[in-house]
Coordinates of C-alpha atoms and ligand atoms in Angstrom, one line a residue:
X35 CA 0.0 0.0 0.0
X36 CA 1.3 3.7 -0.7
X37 CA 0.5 6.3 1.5
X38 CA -2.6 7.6 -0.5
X39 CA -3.7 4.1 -0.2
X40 CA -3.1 3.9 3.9
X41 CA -4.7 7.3 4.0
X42 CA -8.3 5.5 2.1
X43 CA -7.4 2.6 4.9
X44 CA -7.1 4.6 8.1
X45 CA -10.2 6.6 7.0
X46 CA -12.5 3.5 6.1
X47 CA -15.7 2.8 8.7
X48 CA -15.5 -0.3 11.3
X49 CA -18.8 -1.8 11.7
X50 CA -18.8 -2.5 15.5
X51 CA -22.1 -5.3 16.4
X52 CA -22.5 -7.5 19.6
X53 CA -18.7 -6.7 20.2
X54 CA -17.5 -7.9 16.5
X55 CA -15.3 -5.2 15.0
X56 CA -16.1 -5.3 11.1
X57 CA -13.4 -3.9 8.1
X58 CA -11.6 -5.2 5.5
X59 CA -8.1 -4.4 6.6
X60 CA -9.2 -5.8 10.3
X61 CA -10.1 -8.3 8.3
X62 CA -7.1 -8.9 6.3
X63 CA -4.8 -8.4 9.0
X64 CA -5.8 -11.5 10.7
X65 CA -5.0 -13.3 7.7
X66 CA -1.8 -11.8 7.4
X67 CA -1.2 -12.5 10.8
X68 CA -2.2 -16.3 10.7
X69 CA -0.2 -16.8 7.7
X70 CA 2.8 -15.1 8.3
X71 CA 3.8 -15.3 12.6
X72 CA 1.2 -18.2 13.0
X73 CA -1.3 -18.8 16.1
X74 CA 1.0 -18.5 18.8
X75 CA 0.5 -15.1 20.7
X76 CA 4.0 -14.6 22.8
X77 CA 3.8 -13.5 26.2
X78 CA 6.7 -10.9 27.5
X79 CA 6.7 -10.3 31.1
X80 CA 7.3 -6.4 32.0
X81 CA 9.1 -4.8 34.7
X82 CA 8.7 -1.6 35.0
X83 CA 11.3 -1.4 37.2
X84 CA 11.4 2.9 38.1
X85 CA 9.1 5.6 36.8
X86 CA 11.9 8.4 37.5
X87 CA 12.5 10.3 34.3
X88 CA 14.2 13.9 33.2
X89 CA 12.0 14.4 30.3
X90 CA 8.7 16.3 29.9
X91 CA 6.7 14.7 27.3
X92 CA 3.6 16.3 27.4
X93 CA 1.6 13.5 27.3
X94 CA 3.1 11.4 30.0
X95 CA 2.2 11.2 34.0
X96 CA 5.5 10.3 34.6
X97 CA 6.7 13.7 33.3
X98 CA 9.4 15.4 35.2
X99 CA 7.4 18.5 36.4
X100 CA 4.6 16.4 37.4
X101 CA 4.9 16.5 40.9
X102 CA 2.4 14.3 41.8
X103 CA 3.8 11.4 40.6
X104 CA 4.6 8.7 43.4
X105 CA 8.0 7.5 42.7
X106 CA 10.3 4.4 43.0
X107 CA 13.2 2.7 42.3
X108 CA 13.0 -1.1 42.5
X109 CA 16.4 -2.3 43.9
X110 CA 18.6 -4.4 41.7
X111 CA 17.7 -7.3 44.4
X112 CA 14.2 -6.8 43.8
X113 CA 14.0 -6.7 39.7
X114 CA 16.0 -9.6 39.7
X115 CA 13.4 -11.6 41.9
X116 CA 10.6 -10.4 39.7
X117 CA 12.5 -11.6 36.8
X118 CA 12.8 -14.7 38.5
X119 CA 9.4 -15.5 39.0
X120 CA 7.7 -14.6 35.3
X121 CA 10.2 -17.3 34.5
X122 CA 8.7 -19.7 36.9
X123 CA 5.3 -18.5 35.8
X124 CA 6.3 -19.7 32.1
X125 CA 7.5 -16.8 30.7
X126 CA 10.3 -16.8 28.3
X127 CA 11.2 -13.2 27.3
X128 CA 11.9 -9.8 30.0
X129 CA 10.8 -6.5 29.0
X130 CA 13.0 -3.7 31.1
X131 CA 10.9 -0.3 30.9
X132 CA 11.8 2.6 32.7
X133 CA 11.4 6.1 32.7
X134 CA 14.6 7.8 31.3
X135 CA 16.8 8.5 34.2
X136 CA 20.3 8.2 34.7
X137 CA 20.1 6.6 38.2
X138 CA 20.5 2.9 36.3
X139 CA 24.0 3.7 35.1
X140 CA 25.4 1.4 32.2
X141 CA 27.0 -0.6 35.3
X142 CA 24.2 -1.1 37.2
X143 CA 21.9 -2.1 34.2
X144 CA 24.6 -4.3 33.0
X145 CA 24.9 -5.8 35.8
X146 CA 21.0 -6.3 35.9
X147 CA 20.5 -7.9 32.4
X148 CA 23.7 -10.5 33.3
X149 CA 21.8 -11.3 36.1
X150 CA 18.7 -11.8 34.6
X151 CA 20.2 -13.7 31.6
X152 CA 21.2 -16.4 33.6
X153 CA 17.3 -17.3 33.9
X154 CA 18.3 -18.3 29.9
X155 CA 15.3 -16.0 28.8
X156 CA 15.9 -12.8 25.8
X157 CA 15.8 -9.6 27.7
X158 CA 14.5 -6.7 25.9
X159 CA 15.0 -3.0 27.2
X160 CA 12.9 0.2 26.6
X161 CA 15.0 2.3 28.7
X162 CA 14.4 5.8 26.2
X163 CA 17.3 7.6 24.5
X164 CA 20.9 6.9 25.4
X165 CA 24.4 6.9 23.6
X166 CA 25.6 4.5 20.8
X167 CA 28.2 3.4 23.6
X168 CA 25.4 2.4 26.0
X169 CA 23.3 0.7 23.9
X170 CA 26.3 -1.3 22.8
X171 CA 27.2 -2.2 26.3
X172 CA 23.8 -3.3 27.1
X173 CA 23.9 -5.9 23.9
X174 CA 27.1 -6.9 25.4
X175 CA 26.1 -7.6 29.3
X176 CA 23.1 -9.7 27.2
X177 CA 19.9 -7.5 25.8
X178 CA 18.9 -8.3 22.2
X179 CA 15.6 -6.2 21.8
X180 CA 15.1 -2.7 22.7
X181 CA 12.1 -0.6 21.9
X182 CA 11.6 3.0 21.5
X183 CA 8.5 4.4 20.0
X184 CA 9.2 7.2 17.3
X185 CA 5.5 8.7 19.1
X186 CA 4.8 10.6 15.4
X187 CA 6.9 11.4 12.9
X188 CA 5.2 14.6 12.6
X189 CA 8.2 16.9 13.1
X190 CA 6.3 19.8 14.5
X191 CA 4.4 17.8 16.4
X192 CA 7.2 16.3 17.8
X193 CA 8.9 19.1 18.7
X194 CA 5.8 20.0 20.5
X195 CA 5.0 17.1 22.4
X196 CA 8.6 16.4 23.8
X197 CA 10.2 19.8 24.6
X198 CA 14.0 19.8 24.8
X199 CA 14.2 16.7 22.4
X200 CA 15.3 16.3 19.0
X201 CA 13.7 14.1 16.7
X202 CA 16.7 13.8 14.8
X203 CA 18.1 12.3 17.5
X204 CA 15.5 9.9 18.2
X205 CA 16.1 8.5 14.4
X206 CA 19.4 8.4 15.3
X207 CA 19.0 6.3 18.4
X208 CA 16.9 3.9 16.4
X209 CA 19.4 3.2 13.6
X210 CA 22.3 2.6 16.2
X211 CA 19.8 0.1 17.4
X212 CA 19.4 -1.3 14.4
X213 CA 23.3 -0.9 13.5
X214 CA 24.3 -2.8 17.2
X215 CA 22.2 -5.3 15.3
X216 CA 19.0 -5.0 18.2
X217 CA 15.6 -6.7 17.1
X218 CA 13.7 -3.1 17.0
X219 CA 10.7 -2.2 18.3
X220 CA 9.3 1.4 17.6
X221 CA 5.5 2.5 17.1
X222 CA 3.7 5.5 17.9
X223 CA 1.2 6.8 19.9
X224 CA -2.9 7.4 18.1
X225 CA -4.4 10.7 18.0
X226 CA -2.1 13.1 19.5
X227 CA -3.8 17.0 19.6
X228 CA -3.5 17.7 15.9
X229 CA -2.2 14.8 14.9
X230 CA -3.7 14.3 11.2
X231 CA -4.2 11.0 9.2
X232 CA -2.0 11.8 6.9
X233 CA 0.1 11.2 9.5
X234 CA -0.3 8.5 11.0
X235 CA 0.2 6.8 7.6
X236 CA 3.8 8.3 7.2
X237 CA 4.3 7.0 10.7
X238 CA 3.5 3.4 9.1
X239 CA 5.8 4.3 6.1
X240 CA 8.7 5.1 8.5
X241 CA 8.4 1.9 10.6
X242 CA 8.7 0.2 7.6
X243 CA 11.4 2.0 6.3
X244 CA 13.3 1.5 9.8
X245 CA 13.0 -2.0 9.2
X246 CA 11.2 -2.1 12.9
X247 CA 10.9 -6.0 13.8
X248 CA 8.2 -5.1 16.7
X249 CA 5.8 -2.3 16.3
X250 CA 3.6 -1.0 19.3
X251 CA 1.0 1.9 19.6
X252 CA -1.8 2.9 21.1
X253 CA -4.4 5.6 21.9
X254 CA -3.4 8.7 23.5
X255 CA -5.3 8.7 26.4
X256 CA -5.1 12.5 28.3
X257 CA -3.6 12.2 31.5
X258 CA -4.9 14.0 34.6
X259 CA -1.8 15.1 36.1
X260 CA -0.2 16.5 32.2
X261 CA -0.9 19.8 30.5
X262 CA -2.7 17.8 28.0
X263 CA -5.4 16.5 30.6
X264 CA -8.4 18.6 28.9
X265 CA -7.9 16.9 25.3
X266 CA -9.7 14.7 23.4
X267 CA -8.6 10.7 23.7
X268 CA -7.3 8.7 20.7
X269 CA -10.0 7.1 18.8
X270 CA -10.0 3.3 19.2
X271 CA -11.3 2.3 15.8
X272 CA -8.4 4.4 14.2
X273 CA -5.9 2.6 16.6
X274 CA -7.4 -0.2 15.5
X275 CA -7.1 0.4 11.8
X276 CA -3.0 1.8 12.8
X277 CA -2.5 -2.1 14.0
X278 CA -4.2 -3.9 10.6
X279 CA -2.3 -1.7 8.7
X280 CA 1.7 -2.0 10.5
X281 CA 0.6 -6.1 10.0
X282 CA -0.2 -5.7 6.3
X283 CA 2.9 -3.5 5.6
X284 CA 5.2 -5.7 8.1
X285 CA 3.8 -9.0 7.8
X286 CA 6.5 -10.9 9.8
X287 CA 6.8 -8.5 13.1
X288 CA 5.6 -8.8 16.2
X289 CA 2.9 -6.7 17.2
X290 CA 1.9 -6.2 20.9
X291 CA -1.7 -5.4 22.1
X292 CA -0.9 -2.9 24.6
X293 CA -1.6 -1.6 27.4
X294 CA -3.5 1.2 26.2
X295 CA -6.0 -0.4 23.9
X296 CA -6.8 -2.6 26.9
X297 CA -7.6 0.5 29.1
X298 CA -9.9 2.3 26.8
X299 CA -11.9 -0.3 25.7
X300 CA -12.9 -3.7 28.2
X301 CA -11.3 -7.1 26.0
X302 CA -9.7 -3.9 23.8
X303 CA -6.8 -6.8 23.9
X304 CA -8.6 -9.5 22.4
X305 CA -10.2 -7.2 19.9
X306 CA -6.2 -6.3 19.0
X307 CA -5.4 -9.4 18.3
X308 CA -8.0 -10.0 16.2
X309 CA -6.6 -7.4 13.7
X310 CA -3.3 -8.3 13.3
X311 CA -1.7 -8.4 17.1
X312 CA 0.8 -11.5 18.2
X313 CA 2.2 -10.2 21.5
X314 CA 0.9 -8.9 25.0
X315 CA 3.2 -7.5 27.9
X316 CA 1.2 -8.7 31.2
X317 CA 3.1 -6.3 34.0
X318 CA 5.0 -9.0 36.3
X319 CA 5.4 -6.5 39.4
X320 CA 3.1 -6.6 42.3
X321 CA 0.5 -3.9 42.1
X322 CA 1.0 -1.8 44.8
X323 CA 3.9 -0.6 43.2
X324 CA 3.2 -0.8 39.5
X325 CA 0.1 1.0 40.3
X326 CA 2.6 4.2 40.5
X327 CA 3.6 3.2 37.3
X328 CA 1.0 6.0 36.0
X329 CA 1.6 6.9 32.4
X330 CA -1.9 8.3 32.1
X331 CA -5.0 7.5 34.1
X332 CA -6.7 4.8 35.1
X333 CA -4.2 2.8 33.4
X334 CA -5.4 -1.4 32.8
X335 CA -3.8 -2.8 36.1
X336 CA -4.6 -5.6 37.9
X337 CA -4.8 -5.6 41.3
X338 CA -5.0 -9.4 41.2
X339 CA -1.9 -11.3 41.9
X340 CA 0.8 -11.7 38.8
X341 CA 0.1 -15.8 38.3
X342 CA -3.7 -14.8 38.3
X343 CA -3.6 -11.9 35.9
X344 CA -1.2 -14.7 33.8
X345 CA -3.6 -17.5 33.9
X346 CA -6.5 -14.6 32.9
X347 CA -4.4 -14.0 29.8
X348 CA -4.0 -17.2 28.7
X349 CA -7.2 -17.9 29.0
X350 CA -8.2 -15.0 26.8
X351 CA -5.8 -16.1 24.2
X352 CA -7.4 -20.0 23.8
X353 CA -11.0 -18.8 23.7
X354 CA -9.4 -16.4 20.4
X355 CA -8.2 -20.3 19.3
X356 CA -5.2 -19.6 19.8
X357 CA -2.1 -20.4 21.4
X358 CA 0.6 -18.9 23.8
X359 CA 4.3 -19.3 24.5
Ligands
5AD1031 N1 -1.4 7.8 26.6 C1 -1.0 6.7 25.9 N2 0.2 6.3 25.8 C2 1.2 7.0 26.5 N3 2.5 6.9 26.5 C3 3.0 7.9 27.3 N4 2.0 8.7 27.7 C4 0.8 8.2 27.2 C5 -0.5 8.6 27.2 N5 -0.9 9.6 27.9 C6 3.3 5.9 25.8 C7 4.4 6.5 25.0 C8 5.6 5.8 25.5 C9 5.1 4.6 26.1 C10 6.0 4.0 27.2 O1 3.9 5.0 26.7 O2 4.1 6.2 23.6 O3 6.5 5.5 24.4
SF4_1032 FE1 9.6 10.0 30.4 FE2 8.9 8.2 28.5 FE3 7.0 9.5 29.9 FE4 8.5 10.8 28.1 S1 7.1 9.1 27.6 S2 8.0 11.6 30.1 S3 10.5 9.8 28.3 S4 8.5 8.1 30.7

């Protein structure tokens, strides 16, 4: 598809009865999907593991000037031990997410994914923007994926959105990825104030052009304590539509359902994976400290316990028909 073409796509109607989300692209996603990365939806176990950061993306709870952010720092002790169990629980790959701080120095995270690589599962990182020498290090102590959304590729709205940050630098940060030879995963987040359809289909371009080997977006959903708290939330049918389309364009990735689509809408995961998702990130840190963890509001978190919340997953998954690993 060219971009006129993804332009037609993102701006077709979804027929939405008894909870069946109907369009040719959702449609054809699944397909794609089936054919191409197969039944098995993989399950990555996420530690977000501190929600200090020095940036001030507008969007974000965890903003730096948001002062009424709760924060913490999980000890190196503790991440380890939460590692440790989503591998007893069954789970084969690590997602580290952070805010971006420099309080995990390249020792200390080294350290970290050694540790964690001895549980012989793939780490993955999402740790933000740091230098080629970092990144390198961290494929050295052990990490093989690393993700780090692009957010738009609307350079206005970029600059925007993430004040003292270039984007330049962001596609720069996602080529020495790619260069270190990382299994990238980039994506963008789904209607941003003034964020156009147009768009949003030159943010599909890009990924592909990036050669991204994971892609994950979802809705921009306003955040209480952010200076965009009085806007309008991404539409789910057009996240929806984002997802078909990054599966047609990229049929062998892997494609989370995330967080986000799970939070605006109730089985928003299932209904992902429907249209060309593979992958979903269930949180493997007890809640009542990845409830602080607050991105935007009401974000989908399970008080439950982490095997429960697992088993609730997988359950999901095998009454799609489908498998998990
Ligand atoms: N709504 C939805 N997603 C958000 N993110 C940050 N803030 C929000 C928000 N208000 C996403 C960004 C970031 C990821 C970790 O969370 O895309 O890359
Ligand atoms: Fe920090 Fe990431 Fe939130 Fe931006 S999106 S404020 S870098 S945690």
């Amino acid at each position: 598809m060219d971009r006129k073409n993804l332009i037609e796509a993102l701006k077709s109607p979804v027929e939405v009865k008894n909870g069946i989300y109907s369009n040719k692209y959702l449609a054809l996603a699944d397909k794609i999907r089936h054919e191409n990365v197969g039944d098995i939806v993989h399950l990555r176990g996420l530690i977000e593991f501190s929600n200090f950061c020095e940036r001030n993306c507008l969007y974000c709870g965890l903003r730096l000037d948001n002062k009424n952010c709760k924060r913490y720092n999980l000890t190196e002790t503790e991440i380890i031990k939460y590692a440790e169990n989503a591998v007893k629980l069954g789970l084969k790959t690590i997602v580290l997410q952070s805010g971006e701080n420099s309080i995990f120095d390249t020792e200390k995270m080294s350290r970290i994914i050694k540790e964690i690589k001895k549980f012989d599962v793939t780490v993955t990182l999402s740790l933000g923007e740091k230098s080629f020498e970092e990144y390198q290090k961290y494929k050295e102590a052990g990490a093989s994926r690393y993700l780090l959304r692009i957010e738009t590729t609307d350079k206005n709205l970029y600059k925007k959105m993430h004040p003292n940050m270039s984007f330049e630098n962001r596609v720069q940060c996602l080529q020495n990825l790619k260069n270190l030879g990382y299994e990238l995963g980039s994506g963008m987040l789904i209607g941003l104030p003034s964020q156009t359809i147009e768009s949003i289909a030159d943010d599909i371009l890009f990924l592909k052009e990036i050669k991204a080997d994971m892609v994950g977006l979802g809705p921009f959903i306003p955040s209480q304590m952010t200076p965009l708290k009085n806007e309008v939330a991404g539409d789910f049918l057009l996240t929806l539509k984002a997802i078909a389309l990054v599966r047609i364009m990229l049929p062998e990735i892997n494609i989370p359902a995330t967080t986000a689509v799970e939070t605006m809408v109730k089985s928003g995961r299932k209904i992902a994976l429907k249209a060309g998702a593979n992958v979903v990130m269930p949180n493997v840190v007890d809640y009542n400290i990845s409830k602080n963890y607050a991105i935007y509001n009401n974000k989908f978190s399970n008080e439950m316990g982490i095997k429960e919340t697992l088993d609730l997953i997988r359950k999901d998954i095998e009454e799609l028909g489908r498998t998990w690993l």
